[in-house]
XYZ file of C-alpha atoms in Angstrom:
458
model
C -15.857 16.217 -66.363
C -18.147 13.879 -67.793
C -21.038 15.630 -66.128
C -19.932 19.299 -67.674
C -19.764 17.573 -71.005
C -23.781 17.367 -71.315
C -24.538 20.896 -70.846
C -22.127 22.509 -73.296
C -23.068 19.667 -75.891
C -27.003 18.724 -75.798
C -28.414 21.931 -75.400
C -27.712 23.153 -78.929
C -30.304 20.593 -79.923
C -33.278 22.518 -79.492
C -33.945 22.801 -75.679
C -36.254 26.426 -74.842
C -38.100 31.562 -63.660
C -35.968 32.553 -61.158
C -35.415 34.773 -57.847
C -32.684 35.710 -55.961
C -30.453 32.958 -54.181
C -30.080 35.090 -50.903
C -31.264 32.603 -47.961
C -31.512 29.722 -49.729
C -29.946 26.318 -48.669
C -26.862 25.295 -50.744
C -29.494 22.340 -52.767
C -31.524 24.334 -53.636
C -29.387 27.119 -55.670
C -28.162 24.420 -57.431
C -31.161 23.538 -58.420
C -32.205 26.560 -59.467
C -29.371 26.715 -61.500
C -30.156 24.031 -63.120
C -33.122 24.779 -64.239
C -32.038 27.972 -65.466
C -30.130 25.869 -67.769
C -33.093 24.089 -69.338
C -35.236 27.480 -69.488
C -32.728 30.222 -69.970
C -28.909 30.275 -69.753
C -27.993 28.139 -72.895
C -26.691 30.715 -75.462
C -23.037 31.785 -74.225
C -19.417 31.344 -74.276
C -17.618 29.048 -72.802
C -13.381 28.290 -71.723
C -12.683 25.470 -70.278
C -9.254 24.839 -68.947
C -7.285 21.596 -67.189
C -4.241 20.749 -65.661
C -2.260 18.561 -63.654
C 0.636 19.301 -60.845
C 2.477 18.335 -57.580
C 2.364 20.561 -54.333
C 2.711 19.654 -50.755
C -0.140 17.986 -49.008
C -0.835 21.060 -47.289
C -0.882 23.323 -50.256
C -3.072 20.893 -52.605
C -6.814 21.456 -54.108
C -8.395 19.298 -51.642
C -6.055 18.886 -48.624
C -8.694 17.349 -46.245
C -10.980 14.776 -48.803
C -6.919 14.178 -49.386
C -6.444 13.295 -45.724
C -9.548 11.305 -45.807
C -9.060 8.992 -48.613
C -5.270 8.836 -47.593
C -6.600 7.197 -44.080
C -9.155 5.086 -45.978
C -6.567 3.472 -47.774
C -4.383 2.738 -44.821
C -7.495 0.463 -43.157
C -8.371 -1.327 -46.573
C -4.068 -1.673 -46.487
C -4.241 -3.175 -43.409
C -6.862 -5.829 -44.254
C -5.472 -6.152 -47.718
C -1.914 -7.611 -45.484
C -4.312 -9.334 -42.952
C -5.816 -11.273 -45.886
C -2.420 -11.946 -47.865
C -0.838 -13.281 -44.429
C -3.789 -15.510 -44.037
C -4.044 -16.594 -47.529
C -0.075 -17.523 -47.041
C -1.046 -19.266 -43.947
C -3.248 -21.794 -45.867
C -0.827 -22.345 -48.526
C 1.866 -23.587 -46.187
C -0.766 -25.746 -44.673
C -2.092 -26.999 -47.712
C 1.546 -28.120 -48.458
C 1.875 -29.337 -44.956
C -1.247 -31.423 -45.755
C 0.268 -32.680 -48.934
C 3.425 -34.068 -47.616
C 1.569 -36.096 -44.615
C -0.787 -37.606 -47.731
C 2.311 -38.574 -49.203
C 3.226 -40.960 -46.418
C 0.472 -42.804 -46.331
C 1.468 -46.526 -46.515
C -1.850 -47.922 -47.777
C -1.602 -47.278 -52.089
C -5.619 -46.457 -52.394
C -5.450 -44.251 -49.236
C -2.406 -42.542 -50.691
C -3.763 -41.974 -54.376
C -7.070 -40.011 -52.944
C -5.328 -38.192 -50.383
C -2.627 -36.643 -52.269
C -5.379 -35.530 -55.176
C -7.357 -34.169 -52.256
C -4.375 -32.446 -50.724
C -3.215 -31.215 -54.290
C -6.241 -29.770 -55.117
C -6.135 -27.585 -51.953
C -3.002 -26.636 -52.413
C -4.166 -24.960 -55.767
C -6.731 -23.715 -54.401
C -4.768 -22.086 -51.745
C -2.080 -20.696 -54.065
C -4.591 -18.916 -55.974
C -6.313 -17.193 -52.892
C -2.679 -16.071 -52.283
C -2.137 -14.910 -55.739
C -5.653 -13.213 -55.663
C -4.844 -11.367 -52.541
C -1.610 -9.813 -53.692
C -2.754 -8.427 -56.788
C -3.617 -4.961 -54.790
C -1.302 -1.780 -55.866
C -1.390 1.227 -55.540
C -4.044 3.786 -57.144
C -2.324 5.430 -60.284
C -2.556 8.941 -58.195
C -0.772 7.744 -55.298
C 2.008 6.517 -58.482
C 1.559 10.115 -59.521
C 2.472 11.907 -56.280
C 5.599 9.589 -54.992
C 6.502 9.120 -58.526
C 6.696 12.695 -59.484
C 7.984 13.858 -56.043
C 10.569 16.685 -55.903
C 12.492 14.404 -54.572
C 12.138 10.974 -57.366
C 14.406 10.890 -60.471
C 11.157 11.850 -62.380
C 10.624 15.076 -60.918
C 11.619 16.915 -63.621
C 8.325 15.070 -65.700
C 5.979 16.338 -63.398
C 7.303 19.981 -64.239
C 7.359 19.518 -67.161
C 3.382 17.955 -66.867
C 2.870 21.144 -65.022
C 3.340 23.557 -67.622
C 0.779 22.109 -69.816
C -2.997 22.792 -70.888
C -5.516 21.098 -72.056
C -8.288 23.851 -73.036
C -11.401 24.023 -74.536
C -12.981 27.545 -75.643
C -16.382 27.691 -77.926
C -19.715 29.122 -78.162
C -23.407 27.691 -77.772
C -26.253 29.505 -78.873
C -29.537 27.874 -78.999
C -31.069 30.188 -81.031
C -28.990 28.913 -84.071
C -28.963 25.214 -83.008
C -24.922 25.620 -83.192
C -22.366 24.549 -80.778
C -18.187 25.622 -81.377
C -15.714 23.560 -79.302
C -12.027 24.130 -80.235
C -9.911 21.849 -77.876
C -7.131 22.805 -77.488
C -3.175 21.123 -76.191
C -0.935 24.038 -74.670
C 2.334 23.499 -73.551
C 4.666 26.923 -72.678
C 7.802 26.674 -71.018
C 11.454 28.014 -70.564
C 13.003 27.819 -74.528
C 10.183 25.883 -75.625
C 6.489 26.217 -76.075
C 3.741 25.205 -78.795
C 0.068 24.428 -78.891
C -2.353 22.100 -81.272
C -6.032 23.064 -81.624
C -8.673 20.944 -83.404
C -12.158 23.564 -84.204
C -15.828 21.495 -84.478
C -18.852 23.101 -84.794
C -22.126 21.024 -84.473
C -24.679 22.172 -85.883
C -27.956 20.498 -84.851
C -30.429 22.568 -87.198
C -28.973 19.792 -90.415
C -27.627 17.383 -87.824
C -24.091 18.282 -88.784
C -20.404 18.426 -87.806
C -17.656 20.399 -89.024
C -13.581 19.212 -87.994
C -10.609 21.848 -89.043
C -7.197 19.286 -89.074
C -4.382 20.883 -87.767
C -1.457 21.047 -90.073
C 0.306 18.164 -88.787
C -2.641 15.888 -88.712
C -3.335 16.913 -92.493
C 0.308 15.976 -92.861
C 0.428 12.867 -91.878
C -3.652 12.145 -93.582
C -1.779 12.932 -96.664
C 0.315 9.829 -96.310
C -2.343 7.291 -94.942
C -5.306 8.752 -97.456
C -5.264 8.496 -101.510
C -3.307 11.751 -102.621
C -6.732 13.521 -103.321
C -8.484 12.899 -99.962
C -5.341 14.539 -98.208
C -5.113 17.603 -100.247
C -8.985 18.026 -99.478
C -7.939 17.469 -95.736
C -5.435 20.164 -96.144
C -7.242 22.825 -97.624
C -10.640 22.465 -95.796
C -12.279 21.645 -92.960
C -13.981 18.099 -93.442
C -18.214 17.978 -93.180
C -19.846 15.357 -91.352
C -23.578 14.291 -91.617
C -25.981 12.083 -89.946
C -27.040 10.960 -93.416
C -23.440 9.364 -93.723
C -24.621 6.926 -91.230
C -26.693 4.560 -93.006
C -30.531 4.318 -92.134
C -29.359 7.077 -88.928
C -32.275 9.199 -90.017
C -35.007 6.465 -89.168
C -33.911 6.496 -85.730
C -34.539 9.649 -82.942
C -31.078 10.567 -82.541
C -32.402 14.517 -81.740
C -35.229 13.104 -79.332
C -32.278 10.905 -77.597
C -29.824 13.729 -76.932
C -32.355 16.413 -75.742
C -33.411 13.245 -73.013
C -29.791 13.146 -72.128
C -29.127 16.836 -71.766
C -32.589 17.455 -69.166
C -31.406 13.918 -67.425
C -28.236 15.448 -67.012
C -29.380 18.712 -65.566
C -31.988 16.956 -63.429
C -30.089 14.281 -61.871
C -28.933 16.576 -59.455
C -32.241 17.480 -58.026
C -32.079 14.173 -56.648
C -29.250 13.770 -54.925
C -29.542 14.382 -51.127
C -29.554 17.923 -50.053
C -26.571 17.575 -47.079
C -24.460 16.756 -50.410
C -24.297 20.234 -51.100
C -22.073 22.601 -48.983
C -21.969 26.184 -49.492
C -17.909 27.203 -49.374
C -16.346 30.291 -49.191
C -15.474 32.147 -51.985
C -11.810 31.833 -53.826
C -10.117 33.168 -56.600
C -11.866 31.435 -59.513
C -15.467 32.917 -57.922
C -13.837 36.557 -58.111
C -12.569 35.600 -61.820
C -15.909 34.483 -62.930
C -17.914 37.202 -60.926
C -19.761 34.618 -59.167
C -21.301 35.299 -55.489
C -21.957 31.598 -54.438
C -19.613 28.565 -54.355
C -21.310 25.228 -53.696
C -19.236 22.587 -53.316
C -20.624 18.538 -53.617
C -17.831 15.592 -53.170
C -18.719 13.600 -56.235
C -17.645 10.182 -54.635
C -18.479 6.497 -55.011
C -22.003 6.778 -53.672
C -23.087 10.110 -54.697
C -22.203 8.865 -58.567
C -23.961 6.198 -57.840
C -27.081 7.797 -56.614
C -26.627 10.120 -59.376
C -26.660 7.271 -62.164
C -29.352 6.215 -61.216
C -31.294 9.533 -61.189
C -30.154 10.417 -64.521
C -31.116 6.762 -65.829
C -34.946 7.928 -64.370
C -35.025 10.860 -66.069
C -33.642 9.674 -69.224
C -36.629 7.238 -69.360
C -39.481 9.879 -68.252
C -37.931 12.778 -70.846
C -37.454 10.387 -73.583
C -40.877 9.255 -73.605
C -42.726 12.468 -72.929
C -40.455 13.628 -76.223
C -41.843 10.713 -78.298
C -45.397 11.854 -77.629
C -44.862 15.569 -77.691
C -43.189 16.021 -80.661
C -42.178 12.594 -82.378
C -39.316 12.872 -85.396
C -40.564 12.825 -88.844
C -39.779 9.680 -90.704
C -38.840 7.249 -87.516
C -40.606 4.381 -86.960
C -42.508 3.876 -83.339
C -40.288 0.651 -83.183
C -36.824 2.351 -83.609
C -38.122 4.296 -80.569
C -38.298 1.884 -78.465
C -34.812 0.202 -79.822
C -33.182 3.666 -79.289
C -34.688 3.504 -75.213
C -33.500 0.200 -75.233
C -30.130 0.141 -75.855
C -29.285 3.888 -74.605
C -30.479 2.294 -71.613
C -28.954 -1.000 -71.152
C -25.426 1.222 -71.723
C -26.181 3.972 -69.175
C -26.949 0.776 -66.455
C -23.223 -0.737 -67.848
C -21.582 2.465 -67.519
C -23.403 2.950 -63.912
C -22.081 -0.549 -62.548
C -18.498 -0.464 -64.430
C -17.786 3.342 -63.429
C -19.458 4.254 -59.919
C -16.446 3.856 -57.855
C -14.211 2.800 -60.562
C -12.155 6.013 -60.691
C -12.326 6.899 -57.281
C -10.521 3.250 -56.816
C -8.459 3.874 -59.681
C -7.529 7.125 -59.024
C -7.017 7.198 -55.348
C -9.533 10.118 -54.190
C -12.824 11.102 -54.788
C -13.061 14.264 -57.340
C -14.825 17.520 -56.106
C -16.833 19.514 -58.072
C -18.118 22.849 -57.276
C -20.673 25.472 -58.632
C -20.188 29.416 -58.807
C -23.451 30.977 -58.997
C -24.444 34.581 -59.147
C -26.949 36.393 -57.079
C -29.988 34.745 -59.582
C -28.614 31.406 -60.159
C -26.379 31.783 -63.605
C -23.665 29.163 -63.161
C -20.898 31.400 -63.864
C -18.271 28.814 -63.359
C -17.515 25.192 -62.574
C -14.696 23.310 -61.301
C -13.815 19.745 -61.026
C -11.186 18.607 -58.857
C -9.087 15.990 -56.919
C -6.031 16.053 -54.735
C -3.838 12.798 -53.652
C -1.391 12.525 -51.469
C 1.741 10.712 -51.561
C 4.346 9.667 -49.141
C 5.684 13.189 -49.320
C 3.692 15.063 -51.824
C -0.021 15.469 -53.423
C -0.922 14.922 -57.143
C -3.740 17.542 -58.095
C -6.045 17.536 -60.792
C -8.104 20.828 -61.691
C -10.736 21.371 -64.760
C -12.323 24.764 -64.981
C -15.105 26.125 -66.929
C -15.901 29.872 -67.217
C -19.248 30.651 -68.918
C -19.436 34.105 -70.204
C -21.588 36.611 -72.450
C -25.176 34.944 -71.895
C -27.672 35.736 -74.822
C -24.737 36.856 -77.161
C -22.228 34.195 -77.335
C -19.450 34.523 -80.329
C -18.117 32.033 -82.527
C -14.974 32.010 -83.723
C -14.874 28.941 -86.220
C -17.949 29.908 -89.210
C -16.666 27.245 -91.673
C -18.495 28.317 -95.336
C -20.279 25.269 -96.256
C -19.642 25.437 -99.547
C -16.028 25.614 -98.830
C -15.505 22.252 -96.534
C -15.472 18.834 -98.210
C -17.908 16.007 -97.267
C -17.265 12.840 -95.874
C -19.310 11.382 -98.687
C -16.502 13.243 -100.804
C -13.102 11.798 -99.495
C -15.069 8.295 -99.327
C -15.421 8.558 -103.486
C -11.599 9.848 -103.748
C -10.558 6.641 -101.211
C -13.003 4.150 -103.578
C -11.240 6.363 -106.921
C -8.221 5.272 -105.659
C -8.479 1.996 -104.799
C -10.265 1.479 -108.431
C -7.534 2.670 -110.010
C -4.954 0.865 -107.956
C -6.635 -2.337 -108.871
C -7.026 -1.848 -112.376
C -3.085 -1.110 -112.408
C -2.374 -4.179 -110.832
C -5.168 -6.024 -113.788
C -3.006 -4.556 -116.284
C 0.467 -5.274 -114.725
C -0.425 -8.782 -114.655
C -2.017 -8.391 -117.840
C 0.982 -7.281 -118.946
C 3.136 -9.860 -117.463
C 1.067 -12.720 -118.627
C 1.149 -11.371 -122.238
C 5.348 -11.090 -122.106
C 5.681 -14.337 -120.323
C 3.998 -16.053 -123.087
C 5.643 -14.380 -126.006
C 9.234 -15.211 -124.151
C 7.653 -18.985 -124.135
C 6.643 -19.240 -127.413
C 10.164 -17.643 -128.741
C 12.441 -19.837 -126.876
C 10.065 -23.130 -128.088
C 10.746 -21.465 -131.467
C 14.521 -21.373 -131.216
C-alpha cells in the first residue's frame, strides 16, 4: 500500500509518450506506465477498497507464494528447535560444570571456579531464553485463530464483512487532491459506515478535514465549548503557514522528489521480477488488457529502497536548480535532503523484510494496464496459510475518468474555520479559565480575612 500512496498524493503538487504495449516484455509496460504517470495520467478518479478474510488454502489470493512461505517457515522452524535444543544442551552443562566447581576442596580453587562456572551458566540461560523467543507471524495467528473451526470464528466473519475504502479525485490541473476514507461495515441486522473527506490543495499548500458527527461529538467535550461548535458546523482548514518558519523550507520541491522517486524506483528493479498473468475479474472490472504481477518480497523492497533513495537524491537536486522555492534559504535545502534522507535509509533497514517476517508472507502486487499503458487498476495482496485455513489480505485501486476527474468534497473557504482560529478559542478559554480561578482565590483570600478579623473582634 505504501507504494500506491505516492501516486494518488504527490502528483497534485505540480508534476506535467507512449505506444501500444502489444509485444512488449512484462518490465517494460510497467515502465511505460509509469512514466505515463509523470507525463500524462495524473488527473482522474480514484476508489480504493480493502479487506480482510479466511478461505481454504486452496481457494486463497495467493495459494502458491502461500505454499512457499508456508515451507520456508517449516526449515527456519526446524533450525529455530535445532538451536533451542542446543542452547538447552549448554545450560545443563553449564550447571553440570557448576556443581563439579562446587566440590573443589582447595578454598581459592573453589572461589574462581564457581564465578567462572556461574558466569557460564548465565550466559547459557540467556542463549536459551534468546532462542525461544520465536512465535509465530501474526498471519499464521490470523488463519488458525480465526479458523472455522476456533472459538473465534465467528470474529473473522464478522472481520469479513468490513471495508476500509478510499474514493477521491486528483486533478493536476487545479493542484487539488480529494481523499474521503472511508470504514464500512454491512451485515445481517446491522450495518454502518464512518467517512472522514480531505482535500489538499497544493496551489496555497492547504488541507481541508470534514469531522464526522461522532468525532465532532466527542471534540466538543475535549475542546473549549467554542472550538467544538466550530468543529461541528465546518470543516476545519489547515495551512503550511501554521507550521512555524515551514515556508523557509522546500516542502513542494521535497514531495514532487518523492512522487518521480516513487514512480521511478521501479525501473530499476530487475526485469524477471515482473510476470505477465492472466487476466481475472478485477482486469474485466477495470477494463484493463494486461495484468503484471511482481512479488514485492524481502529483497525486491529492498532493491526498491534503495532505488527510490537514488532518485530521491538526483530529482531533488535537479528541482533545486530548475526551479528553486521563493523565500528558502540554499541551506534549508540541503537540511531538507538531509534529513528526508537519513529517514528513507531508517525506514529501508527497519522495514525491508520486517512485514514479510511479521506478517508471515510476502505481499503481491499487480498492475492492470490497458492496450497504451494507463494503469487502470492495482492490487496489493497476501495470502497465509494456517494449519487448516489461509488469512487473505486484498487492497484494490480502480482509477477512472482520466482528464476529467470529479470531486465530491468543494469545501467554501470562507465557510471552514482555521486552525489558527480554534487555537485563539483554546488560548480564549484557557484565559478565561485562569482569570476565574485569580478571582476565586481572590475571592477567597478577601472572605478568609474578613472571617479573621471578625472573630479577633469578638
Amino acid at each position: 500500500m505504501k507504494k500506491i500512496i505516492p501516486v494518488l498524493l504527490a502528483a497534485a503538487f505540480g508534476l506535467s509518450a507512449c505506444s501500444s504495449l502489444d509485444g512488449k516484455q512484462p518490465h517494460e509496460m510497467v515502465n511505460i506506465s509509469m512514466n505515463r504517470m509523470l507525463t500524462k495520467d495524473y488527473s482522474y478518479n480514484y476508489a480504493a477498497e480493502g479487506r480482510v478474510f479466511t478461505s481454504s488454502k486452496e481457494q486463497g489470493l495467493a495459494p502458491e507464494a502461500a505454499l512457499e512461505a508456508e515451507a520456508a517457515r517449516a526449515v527456519q522452524t526446524a533450525a529455530e528447535a535445532a538451536a533451542a535444543a542446543a542452547a538447552a544442551a549448554k545450560v545443563v552443562e553449564a550447571e553440570q560444570e557448576l556443581t563439579a566447581a562446587k566440590k573443589i576442596k582447595a578454598k581459592k580453587q573453589r572461589r574462581a571456579a564457581v564465578a567462572e562456572a556461574q558466569s557460564n551458566l548465565e550466559r547459557a540461560q540467556q542463549e536459551e531464553e534468546s532462542s525461544n523467543k520465536g512465535s509465530e507471524p501474526l498471519g499464521v495467528l490470523a488463519a488458525n485463530g480465526l479458523a472455522g473451526d476456533s472459538k473465534f470464528s465467528g470474529i473473522g466473519r464478522y472481520l469479513s464483512n468490513g471495508r476500509l475504502k478510499i474514493n477521491g479525485a486528483l486533478d493536476l490541473r487545479r493542484k487539488k487532491l480529494e481523499a474521503i476514507p472511508e470504514l464500512s461495515y454491512q451485515a445481517r441486522n446491522e450495518g454502518g459506515h464512518i467517512r472522514i473527506p480531505m482535500l489538499i490543495d497544493a496551489e496555497d499548500m492547504s488541507l481541508t478535514v470534514e469531522a464526522p458527527a461522532s468525532v465532532a461529538a466527542l471534540a466538543g467535550i475535549v475542546l473549549p465549548a467554542e472550538a467544538g461548535k466550530q468543529i461541528a458546523d465546518k470543516p476545519v482548514r489547515f495551512e503550511l503557514s501554521d507550521i512555524p518558519n515551514a515556508e523557509k523550507y522546500p516542502v513542494k520541491t521535497a514531495v514532487k522528489a518523492l512522487f518521480v522517486a516513487s514512480v521511478k524506483a521501479y525501473g530499476d528493479l530487475p526485469a524477471e521480477q515482473f510476470k505477465a498473468m492472466p487476466l481475472d475479474g478485477f482486469a474485466r472490472e477495470v477494463g484493463a488488457k494486461y495484468r503484471i504481477s511482481m512479488k514485492m518480497d524481502a529483497a525486491n523492497l529492498k532493491a526498491y529502497d534503495a532505488s527510490f533513495q537514488k532518485h530521491f537524491q538526483a530529482e531533488y537536486e535537479r528541482l533545486q536548480k530548475a526551479s528553486p522555492e521563493a523565500g528558502v534559504p540554499s541551506e534549508n535545502y540541503g537540511k531538507t535532503r538531509e534529513l528526508i534522507g537519513k529517514i528513507l535509509e531508517s525506514s529501508s533497514k527497519e522495514s525491508a523484510d520486517m512485514f514479510e517476517k511479521m506478517l508471515g508472507a510476502p505481499m503481491i502486487a499487480d498492475f492492470y494496464l490497458d492496450r497504451k499503458g494507463r494503469m487502470k487498476g492495482q492490487r496489493i495482496y497476501a495470502q497465509v496459510n494456517g494449519s487448516k485455513e489461509a488469512f487473505n489480505i486484498d487492497f484494490s485501486v480502480k482509477q477512472f475518468n482520466f482528464g476529467k476527474p470529479k470531486f465530491t468534497f468543494t469545501p467554501d473557504k470562507s465557510q471552514t474555520v482555521t486552525f489558527k482560529q480554534l487555537k485563539a478559542s483554546w488560548e480564549k478559554a484557557k484565559t478565561e479559565k485562569a482569570e476565574e480561578t485569580e478571582t476565586t482565590e481572590e475571592t477567597e483570600t478577601t472572605e478568609a480575612t474578613e472571617t479573621t478579623e471578625a472573630n479577633s473582634q469578638e
